[in-house]
Short mmCIF file of C-alpha atoms and ligand atoms in Angstrom, two decimals:
data_model
loop_
_atom_site.label_atom_id
_atom_site.label_comp_id
_atom_site.label_asym_id
_atom_site.label_seq_id
_atom_site.Cartn_x
_atom_site.Cartn_y
_atom_site.Cartn_z
CA MET A 798 -28.14 1.93 29.47
CA SER A 799 -26.80 5.40 30.56
CA MET A 800 -23.21 6.02 31.69
CA GLY A 801 -23.06 7.32 35.46
CA PRO A 802 -20.69 9.47 36.81
CA ASP A 803 -20.08 7.20 39.78
CA GLN A 804 -19.85 3.80 37.42
CA PRO A 805 -16.55 2.01 37.43
CA VAL A 806 -14.16 3.12 34.91
CA ALA A 807 -14.18 -0.71 33.28
CA GLU A 808 -17.91 -0.49 32.90
CA SER A 809 -17.49 2.96 31.00
CA VAL A 810 -14.83 1.62 28.66
CA ASP A 811 -17.04 -1.49 28.23
CA GLN A 812 -19.70 0.47 26.96
CA LEU A 813 -17.84 3.21 25.16
CA SER A 814 -16.12 0.20 23.15
CA GLN A 815 -19.67 -1.52 22.24
CA ARG A 816 -21.01 1.68 21.25
CA SER A 817 -17.70 2.62 19.14
CA ASN A 818 -18.20 -0.43 17.22
CA ALA A 819 -21.76 -0.16 16.67
CA ILE A 820 -20.80 3.10 14.91
CA LEU A 821 -18.02 1.69 12.81
CA GLY A 822 -20.32 -1.05 11.66
CA SER A 823 -22.98 1.43 10.35
CA LEU A 824 -20.13 3.41 8.74
CA ARG A 825 -19.02 0.30 6.98
CA ASP A 826 -22.82 -0.27 5.86
CA ARG A 827 -22.81 3.25 4.67
CA ALA A 828 -19.72 2.67 2.90
CA GLU A 829 -20.75 -0.41 1.16
CA ALA A 830 -24.41 1.24 0.11
CA ILE A 831 -22.12 3.63 -1.19
CA ARG A 832 -20.02 1.44 -3.32
CA ALA A 833 -23.37 -0.16 -4.37
CA THR A 834 -24.32 3.06 -6.49
CA GLU A 835 -20.97 4.11 -7.67
CA ASN A 836 -18.69 2.63 -9.25
CA ARG A 837 -15.49 1.44 -7.20
CA GLU A 838 -13.69 -0.56 -9.45
CA PRO A 839 -11.51 2.61 -11.32
CA LEU A 840 -12.45 2.52 -15.09
CA PHE A 841 -10.46 4.06 -17.57
CA LYS A 842 -11.46 5.92 -21.14
CA ILE A 843 -9.65 4.34 -24.32
CA GLY A 844 -6.96 6.98 -24.29
CA ARG A 845 -6.00 6.63 -20.82
CA ALA A 846 -6.36 2.62 -21.54
CA ALA A 847 -3.95 2.99 -24.18
CA GLU A 848 -1.63 4.61 -22.47
CA LEU A 849 -1.18 2.17 -19.84
CA VAL A 850 -1.59 -0.62 -21.66
CA GLY A 851 1.59 0.53 -24.11
CA ARG A 852 -0.45 0.60 -27.49
CA THR A 853 -2.35 3.36 -29.41
CA THR A 854 -6.14 3.53 -29.34
CA GLY A 855 -5.73 2.58 -33.03
CA ALA A 856 -4.44 -0.82 -32.19
CA ILE A 857 -7.09 -1.45 -29.54
CA ARG A 858 -9.98 -0.66 -31.52
CA ASP A 859 -8.48 -2.88 -34.77
CA ALA A 860 -8.22 -5.83 -32.07
CA GLU A 861 -11.92 -5.38 -31.10
CA ARG A 862 -13.00 -4.94 -34.70
CA ASP A 863 -11.11 -8.50 -35.74
CA GLY A 864 -12.37 -10.17 -31.98
CA ARG A 865 -9.05 -10.56 -30.15
CA LEU A 866 -10.56 -8.16 -27.82
CA ARG A 867 -14.27 -7.54 -26.69
CA ALA A 868 -15.42 -4.07 -27.00
CA PRO A 869 -16.18 -2.80 -23.44
CA GLU A 870 -19.86 -2.60 -22.18
CA ARG A 871 -22.14 0.10 -23.28
CA LYS A 872 -25.53 1.66 -21.54
CA GLN A 873 -28.54 2.04 -23.04
CA SER A 874 -27.19 5.10 -24.43
CA ASN A 875 -24.70 3.56 -26.52
CA PHE A 876 -21.88 5.27 -24.12
CA ARG A 877 -18.97 3.21 -23.16
CA LEU A 878 -18.44 2.77 -19.75
CA GLY A 879 -15.20 2.24 -19.70
CA TYR A 880 -12.31 -0.32 -19.33
CA THR A 881 -12.04 -1.99 -16.20
CA LEU A 882 -8.42 -2.76 -14.70
CA SER A 883 -9.31 -6.56 -15.83
CA ASP A 884 -10.02 -5.32 -19.40
CA LEU A 885 -6.33 -3.84 -19.34
CA ASN A 886 -5.04 -6.79 -18.12
CA VAL A 887 -6.53 -8.84 -21.06
CA MET A 888 -5.07 -6.07 -23.26
CA ARG A 889 -1.71 -6.46 -21.70
CA ASP A 890 -2.01 -10.42 -22.41
CA VAL A 891 -3.29 -10.11 -26.16
CA PHE A 892 -0.63 -7.10 -26.78
CA GLY A 893 2.16 -9.11 -25.11
CA THR A 894 2.69 -5.70 -22.41
CA ARG A 895 2.69 -7.04 -19.17
CA PRO A 896 5.41 -5.38 -17.43
CA TRP A 897 6.25 -8.53 -15.11
CA ARG A 898 9.54 -9.38 -13.38
CA ALA A 899 11.37 -12.36 -14.89
CA ASN A 900 11.49 -15.36 -13.03
CA SER A 901 15.32 -15.22 -12.31
CA ASP A 902 14.53 -11.32 -11.11
CA ALA A 903 13.91 -11.05 -7.41
CA PRO A 904 10.28 -9.80 -6.47
CA ALA A 905 10.32 -6.37 -4.86
CA ILE A 906 9.40 -6.24 -1.23
CA LEU A 907 8.79 -2.61 -0.46
CA ALA A 908 7.85 -1.83 2.94
CA VAL A 909 6.69 1.79 4.03
CA GLN A 910 8.24 2.09 7.06
CA ASN A 911 9.03 4.81 9.98
CA PHE A 912 8.73 4.21 13.66
CA LYS A 913 6.97 7.99 14.26
CA GLY A 914 2.72 7.55 13.76
CA GLY A 915 0.79 9.24 11.44
CA VAL A 916 3.40 9.99 8.82
CA GLY A 917 1.28 8.61 6.10
CA LYS A 918 2.91 5.13 5.76
CA SER A 919 -0.89 3.41 5.15
CA THR A 920 -1.66 6.00 3.04
CA LEU A 921 1.20 5.74 0.78
CA ALA A 922 1.36 1.85 1.27
CA VAL A 923 -2.11 1.51 -0.11
CA HIS A 924 -1.91 3.98 -2.97
CA LEU A 925 1.09 2.66 -3.97
CA ALA A 926 -0.10 -0.92 -4.10
CA GLN A 927 -3.23 0.27 -5.94
CA TYR A 928 -0.97 2.57 -8.34
CA LEU A 929 1.02 -0.66 -9.33
CA ALA A 930 -1.72 -2.84 -9.82
CA VAL A 931 -3.56 -0.56 -12.45
CA ARG A 932 -0.02 -0.37 -14.13
CA GLY A 933 -0.16 -4.35 -14.25
CA TYR A 934 2.07 -5.77 -11.66
CA ARG A 935 1.22 -8.42 -10.01
CA THR A 936 1.25 -6.81 -6.45
CA LEU A 937 0.57 -8.28 -2.68
CA LEU A 938 -0.45 -5.74 -0.23
CA VAL A 939 0.20 -6.91 3.60
CA ASP A 940 -1.09 -5.12 6.54
CA CYS A 941 1.34 -5.66 9.33
CA ASP A 942 -0.02 -3.33 11.71
CA SER A 943 -2.80 -4.39 14.44
CA GLN A 944 -4.73 -0.51 13.83
CA ALA A 945 -5.54 -2.38 10.29
CA SER A 946 -5.69 1.08 8.72
CA ALA A 947 -4.39 -0.28 4.94
CA THR A 948 -7.29 -2.96 5.41
CA MET A 949 -9.80 -0.29 6.33
CA LEU A 950 -8.97 1.67 3.27
CA PHE A 951 -10.34 -1.69 1.41
CA GLY A 952 -13.61 -1.07 3.06
CA TYR A 953 -13.25 -3.33 5.45
CA VAL A 954 -13.82 -2.47 9.61
CA PRO A 955 -11.31 -5.30 10.52
CA ASP A 956 -12.59 -6.05 13.72
CA LEU A 957 -16.13 -6.97 12.35
CA ASP A 958 -14.98 -8.19 8.88
CA VAL A 959 -11.59 -9.56 9.28
CA ASP A 960 -11.22 -13.05 11.40
CA GLU A 961 -7.63 -13.32 13.19
CA ASP A 962 -7.40 -16.57 11.02
CA GLN A 963 -7.15 -14.68 7.73
CA THR A 964 -4.53 -12.65 8.79
CA LEU A 965 -0.63 -12.88 9.60
CA TYR A 966 -1.30 -13.65 13.26
CA PRO A 967 -1.54 -18.03 12.46
CA PHE A 968 1.63 -17.74 10.38
CA LEU A 969 3.43 -16.05 12.67
CA ARG A 970 2.71 -18.54 15.62
CA GLU A 971 2.29 -21.81 14.54
CA ALA A 972 5.45 -23.31 13.25
CA GLU A 973 4.12 -26.27 11.27
CA ARG A 974 2.40 -23.91 9.23
CA THR A 975 4.54 -23.55 5.56
CA SER A 976 2.64 -21.40 3.60
CA LEU A 977 0.70 -17.69 3.61
CA GLN A 978 -1.39 -18.68 0.87
CA TYR A 979 -4.56 -19.08 3.32
CA ALA A 980 -4.33 -15.28 3.98
CA VAL A 981 -4.34 -14.14 0.56
CA ARG A 982 -7.58 -12.52 -0.65
CA ASP A 983 -8.75 -10.82 -4.12
CA THR A 984 -9.39 -7.09 -3.84
CA HIS A 985 -11.62 -4.78 -6.25
CA PHE A 986 -8.53 -4.30 -8.22
CA ASP A 987 -7.45 -6.79 -10.80
CA GLY A 988 -3.98 -8.60 -9.91
CA LEU A 989 -3.97 -6.69 -6.22
CA LYS A 990 -4.37 -9.23 -3.24
CA LEU A 991 -4.34 -8.32 0.02
CA ILE A 992 -3.23 -9.70 3.12
CA PRO A 993 -5.90 -7.98 6.14
CA SER A 994 -5.27 -7.34 9.85
CA ASN A 995 -7.24 -6.77 13.01
CA LEU A 996 -6.18 -6.16 16.26
CA ARG A 997 -5.28 -9.56 17.68
CA LEU A 998 -2.06 -9.12 15.72
CA PHE A 999 -1.31 -7.21 18.43
CA GLN A 1000 -0.90 -10.59 20.61
CA ALA A 1001 1.71 -11.83 18.05
CA GLU A 1002 3.98 -8.86 18.60
CA TYR A 1003 3.99 -10.03 22.25
CA GLU A 1004 4.13 -13.61 21.76
CA LEU A 1005 6.94 -12.97 19.10
CA ALA A 1006 9.19 -10.59 21.70
CA ALA A 1007 8.50 -13.14 24.52
CA ARG A 1008 9.73 -15.81 22.47
CA MET A 1009 12.45 -13.87 21.12
CA ALA A 1010 13.61 -12.95 24.37
CA LEU A 1011 14.04 -17.13 25.17
CA GLY A 1012 16.78 -16.89 22.00
CA ASN A 1013 14.36 -17.81 19.63
CA SER A 1014 15.75 -15.22 17.06
CA VAL A 1015 15.14 -17.47 14.24
CA LEU A 1016 11.32 -16.24 14.53
CA LEU A 1017 12.56 -12.65 13.46
CA ASP A 1018 12.83 -14.53 9.68
CA ARG A 1019 9.38 -15.49 10.32
CA LEU A 1020 7.60 -13.06 8.12
CA ARG A 1021 10.21 -13.24 5.24
CA GLU A 1022 9.30 -17.24 5.35
CA GLY A 1023 5.79 -16.33 5.02
CA LEU A 1024 6.32 -14.03 1.84
CA ALA A 1025 8.60 -16.39 0.33
CA SER A 1026 6.21 -18.83 0.47
CA VAL A 1027 3.68 -16.75 -1.75
CA SER A 1028 5.98 -14.78 -3.71
CA ALA A 1029 6.49 -16.53 -6.92
CA ASP A 1030 3.07 -15.32 -7.90
CA PHE A 1031 4.16 -11.61 -7.13
CA ASP A 1032 6.22 -8.83 -8.94
CA VAL A 1033 5.77 -6.55 -5.79
CA ILE A 1034 4.93 -7.06 -2.36
CA VAL A 1035 4.20 -3.88 -0.19
CA LEU A 1036 4.30 -4.05 3.34
CA ASP A 1037 2.55 -1.90 5.52
CA PRO A 1038 4.11 -2.02 9.28
CA PRO A 1039 3.05 -0.29 12.65
CA PRO A 1040 4.64 2.78 13.79
CA ALA A 1041 6.89 1.36 16.30
CA LEU A 1042 10.45 -0.58 16.61
CA GLY A 1043 8.57 -4.11 18.02
CA ALA A 1044 9.23 -7.47 16.89
CA ILE A 1045 6.58 -7.09 13.61
CA SER A 1046 8.83 -3.90 12.42
CA LEU A 1047 11.71 -5.96 13.02
CA SER A 1048 10.72 -8.82 11.06
CA VAL A 1049 9.17 -6.16 8.27
CA LEU A 1050 12.82 -4.99 8.19
CA ARG A 1051 14.02 -8.47 7.68
CA ALA A 1052 11.67 -9.41 5.01
CA ALA A 1053 12.05 -6.34 2.76
CA ASN A 1054 14.78 -5.67 0.43
CA SER A 1055 13.61 -1.75 0.11
CA LEU A 1056 12.49 0.76 2.36
CA ILE A 1057 10.19 3.92 1.63
CA VAL A 1058 10.51 6.08 4.34
CA PRO A 1059 7.29 8.47 4.44
CA VAL A 1060 8.68 12.10 6.48
CA PRO A 1061 6.24 15.42 6.44
CA PRO A 1062 8.33 18.37 6.94
CA THR A 1063 7.72 19.09 10.69
CA LEU A 1064 10.45 19.46 13.13
CA MET A 1065 8.76 16.58 15.30
CA ASP A 1066 8.38 14.58 12.07
CA PHE A 1067 12.03 15.18 11.32
CA SER A 1068 13.51 14.29 14.42
CA SER A 1069 11.83 11.09 14.88
CA THR A 1070 12.72 10.20 11.36
CA ALA A 1071 16.65 11.42 12.38
CA ALA A 1072 15.99 8.53 15.64
CA PHE A 1073 14.57 6.28 13.09
CA LEU A 1074 17.25 6.34 10.86
CA SER A 1075 19.91 5.96 14.10
CA MET A 1076 17.72 3.07 15.14
CA LEU A 1077 17.81 1.58 12.05
CA ASN A 1078 21.48 1.52 11.30
CA GLU A 1079 22.05 0.27 14.93
CA THR A 1080 19.35 -2.59 14.07
CA LEU A 1081 20.92 -3.68 11.16
CA GLU A 1082 24.52 -3.77 12.82
CA LEU A 1083 22.92 -5.91 15.83
CA LEU A 1084 21.44 -7.78 13.20
CA GLU A 1085 24.30 -8.54 11.01
CA ALA A 1086 26.36 -9.38 14.37
CA ARG A 1087 23.94 -11.96 14.98
CA GLY A 1088 24.31 -13.67 11.18
CA PHE A 1089 21.42 -12.22 9.95
CA ARG A 1090 22.83 -9.73 7.00
CA SER A 1091 20.41 -7.24 5.37
CA ASP A 1092 18.92 -7.45 2.24
CA LEU A 1093 18.13 -4.11 1.93
CA GLN A 1094 19.27 -2.67 -1.85
CA LEU A 1095 17.09 0.47 -1.55
CA LEU A 1096 16.34 3.52 0.83
CA ARG A 1097 14.02 6.25 -0.59
CA ILE A 1098 12.83 9.10 1.67
CA VAL A 1099 9.20 10.94 0.41
CA ALA A 1100 8.19 14.30 1.72
CA SER A 1101 4.44 13.71 2.73
CA ARG A 1102 1.69 15.71 4.12
CA VAL A 1103 3.36 18.59 2.85
CA ASP A 1104 1.68 22.02 3.25
CA GLU A 1105 3.76 24.51 1.07
CA ASN A 1106 1.87 27.58 2.39
CA LYS A 1107 3.21 26.95 5.63
CA SER A 1108 6.82 28.95 5.39
CA ILE A 1109 8.03 26.81 8.04
CA GLN A 1110 7.61 23.52 6.05
CA ARG A 1111 9.06 25.19 2.62
CA GLU A 1112 12.21 25.71 5.00
CA LEU A 1113 12.51 22.33 6.14
CA LEU A 1114 11.60 20.78 3.04
CA GLY A 1115 14.83 22.84 1.48
CA MET A 1116 16.77 21.51 4.07
CA MET A 1117 15.59 17.48 3.99
CA LYS A 1118 16.49 18.45 0.33
CA GLY A 1119 20.17 19.35 0.71
CA LEU A 1120 20.57 16.74 3.48
CA TYR A 1121 18.96 13.55 1.83
CA GLY A 1122 20.00 14.27 -1.47
CA HIS A 1123 19.33 11.56 -4.20
CA HIS A 1124 17.54 9.57 -1.42
CA LEU A 1125 14.55 11.96 -1.33
CA LEU A 1126 11.84 11.21 -4.34
CA ARG A 1127 11.34 14.75 -6.12
CA THR A 1128 8.02 14.62 -5.91
CA VAL A 1129 6.24 15.60 -2.64
CA LEU A 1130 3.13 14.38 -1.41
CA LYS A 1131 0.76 17.29 -0.56
CA ASP A 1132 -1.82 17.44 2.02
CA SER A 1133 -4.97 17.20 0.31
CA ALA A 1134 -8.35 16.93 0.86
CA GLU A 1135 -9.40 14.73 -1.25
CA ILE A 1136 -7.37 11.97 0.48
CA ASP A 1137 -9.00 12.65 3.59
CA ASN A 1138 -12.44 12.61 1.88
CA ALA A 1139 -11.74 9.50 0.32
CA THR A 1140 -10.24 8.19 3.78
CA SER A 1141 -13.09 9.09 5.64
CA ARG A 1142 -15.51 6.93 3.58
CA LEU A 1143 -13.16 3.72 3.48
CA MET A 1144 -11.84 4.15 0.29
CA THR A 1145 -8.91 5.50 -1.58
CA VAL A 1146 -8.24 8.35 -4.44
CA TYR A 1147 -7.02 5.89 -7.36
CA GLU A 1148 -10.77 4.20 -6.86
CA GLN A 1149 -12.97 6.76 -7.53
CA ASN A 1150 -13.95 7.72 -11.03
CA GLY A 1151 -15.16 11.26 -10.35
CA PRO A 1152 -13.78 14.10 -8.13
CA ILE A 1153 -15.07 14.42 -4.50
CA THR A 1154 -13.97 17.90 -3.70
CA SER A 1155 -13.60 19.21 -7.00
CA ARG A 1156 -11.75 18.30 -10.57
CA GLU A 1157 -9.07 20.77 -9.83
CA VAL A 1158 -8.26 19.14 -6.41
CA ARG A 1159 -8.68 15.69 -7.43
CA ASN A 1160 -6.27 16.24 -10.40
CA ARG A 1161 -3.74 18.05 -8.33
CA CYS A 1162 -3.65 15.01 -5.99
CA LEU A 1163 -3.76 12.68 -8.53
CA THR A 1164 -0.53 14.59 -10.02
CA TYR A 1165 1.39 14.24 -7.06
CA LEU A 1166 0.28 10.71 -6.17
CA ASP A 1167 1.21 9.28 -9.48
CA GLY A 1168 4.31 11.32 -9.46
CA VAL A 1169 5.86 9.85 -6.20
CA ASN A 1170 4.44 6.19 -7.08
CA GLY A 1171 6.33 6.66 -10.43
CA GLU A 1172 9.43 7.49 -8.93
CA ILE A 1173 9.37 4.35 -6.75
CA GLU A 1174 8.18 2.21 -9.71
CA VAL A 1175 11.28 3.36 -11.54
CA GLU A 1176 13.67 2.33 -8.38
CA MET A 1177 11.59 -1.07 -8.25
CA ARG A 1178 12.48 -2.16 -12.12
CA LYS A 1179 15.79 -1.04 -11.57
CA MET A 1180 16.62 -3.65 -9.11
CA TRP A 1181 15.25 -6.46 -11.94
CA PRO A 1182 17.83 -7.20 -14.43
CA SER A 1183 15.22 -8.16 -16.79
CA HIS A 1184 14.13 -4.77 -17.27
CA ALA A 1185 17.34 -2.93 -17.82
CA SER A 1186 17.40 -2.75 -21.56
CA ARG A 1187 13.88 -1.60 -21.35
CA LEU A 1188 14.71 1.47 -18.82
CA ARG A 1189 17.51 2.16 -21.25
CA GLN A 1190 15.01 2.62 -24.26
CA GLU A 1191 12.58 4.28 -22.30
CA GLY A 1192 15.04 6.97 -21.02
CA LEU A 1193 14.76 6.17 -17.50
CA VAL A 1194 18.27 5.35 -16.55
N1 LIG B 439 -1.11 13.45 1.67
C1 LIG B 439 -2.51 13.53 2.90
N2 LIG B 439 -3.31 14.44 2.77
C2 LIG B 439 -4.07 14.62 3.63
N3 LIG B 439 -4.55 13.45 4.54
C3 LIG B 439 -3.21 12.62 4.66
C4 LIG B 439 -1.97 12.53 3.62
N4 LIG B 439 -1.49 11.49 4.17
C5 LIG B 439 -2.39 10.91 4.96
N5 LIG B 439 -3.08 11.65 5.28
C6 LIG B 439 -3.89 11.49 6.42
O1 LIG B 439 -3.29 11.45 8.03
C7 LIG B 439 -4.09 10.39 8.96
C8 LIG B 439 -2.71 9.39 9.32
O2 LIG B 439 -1.80 8.66 7.89
P1 LIG B 439 -1.90 7.34 7.89
O3 LIG B 439 -2.95 6.32 8.75
O4 LIG B 439 -1.64 6.87 6.59
O5 LIG B 439 -0.13 7.48 8.44
P2 LIG B 439 0.36 6.05 9.35
O6 LIG B 439 1.91 6.68 9.26
O7 LIG B 439 0.26 4.98 8.96
O8 LIG B 439 -0.27 6.20 10.69
P3 LIG B 439 0.17 5.26 12.19
O9 LIG B 439 1.86 5.43 12.44
O10 LIG B 439 -0.76 4.97 12.59
O11 LIG B 439 0.20 3.93 10.92
C9 LIG B 439 -5.00 9.46 7.86
O12 LIG B 439 -6.10 10.17 8.69
C10 LIG B 439 -4.55 10.30 6.79
O13 LIG B 439 -5.77 10.26 5.71
MG1 LIG B 440 -0.46 3.33 9.70
#
């Protein structure tokens, strides 16, 4: 079937769309094949495991010797493969070092939000969720965007692998549903669950907007109710919203108690973010006037996709520091080939066990990611009264 120059546009669109889907399908198959040969789940050497679990390597070895812990698998060469995340979580149970919130602490609901497209929201949301899971928090990542970038970073091609019934969509439209549990799925990170998305969620955007226009503003709280129906099982929920002010973004603002706003230091992104902040301000005031008081307790801005080789970016970054003050995270998320490479394989930097670019580039990238995510982790713990004394002991407040 070839596309003739005179064929109606609708036919060309149909053909192009079918071909694109076929390519996405083979891309997904290739990503799966790569995964079958490489280790997708991250592995940790004993020193790193000890650090993450909060005990010494000696304590781990003692527990393995006296049978409280199972020793990790070895290859024929008697070489330890390393510990998996579920091994780490068993250790945390044995040593009593789970970092969970107390039941009396509210779950953290972090929205990685900016109405500007392409600022790195999904990249940050997924790496943040995986980082928190590795640290032992019970984490849920909710893909609220019909573009489904976050879902793709878990190796799914949304419109081939995810059914609309497995997304937020049914819950948002059907008032009789009382729980979002049906959409929560396991991932290859122990302790990290995902609510995936696909293109169909775009429909919810229209339906919600139409019904809200008819005066049904209670719908704004539908996502918040859905999250409340599953949040008892989680310490933290990370939301990845679409890049526009619409019904779903508004619902995300209602559901979240923390906003993390990625802003690349370019003039366009800076100016869009200024517009985002003033729209946010108006929206919060409007909601408050209608009796919807905001739960937002935390606002942090992250300089993202930073290229410090560009002098204009260094300049803008300096200005952002002065302007945003303590709201700007100290660590900046630099532009990294490692992130690009992982993304194009439908993977993330945290799940790779070896470097894709070079060890140096990979380690640098991990340093930024861990720095940004670590700062967010501390802010999250500050919202939990049960963590207050531990944060003081650790010298973090
Ligand atoms: N720190 C980074 N280094 C390199 N590439 C990055 C970085 N952050 C984001 N990207 C790339 O930029 C593109 C856009 O990122 P991402 O999808 O995370 O943005 P977004 O804000 O979620 O976009 P949208 O508004 O469409 O939802 C992706 O191709 C991603 O791989
Ligand atoms: Mg996105």
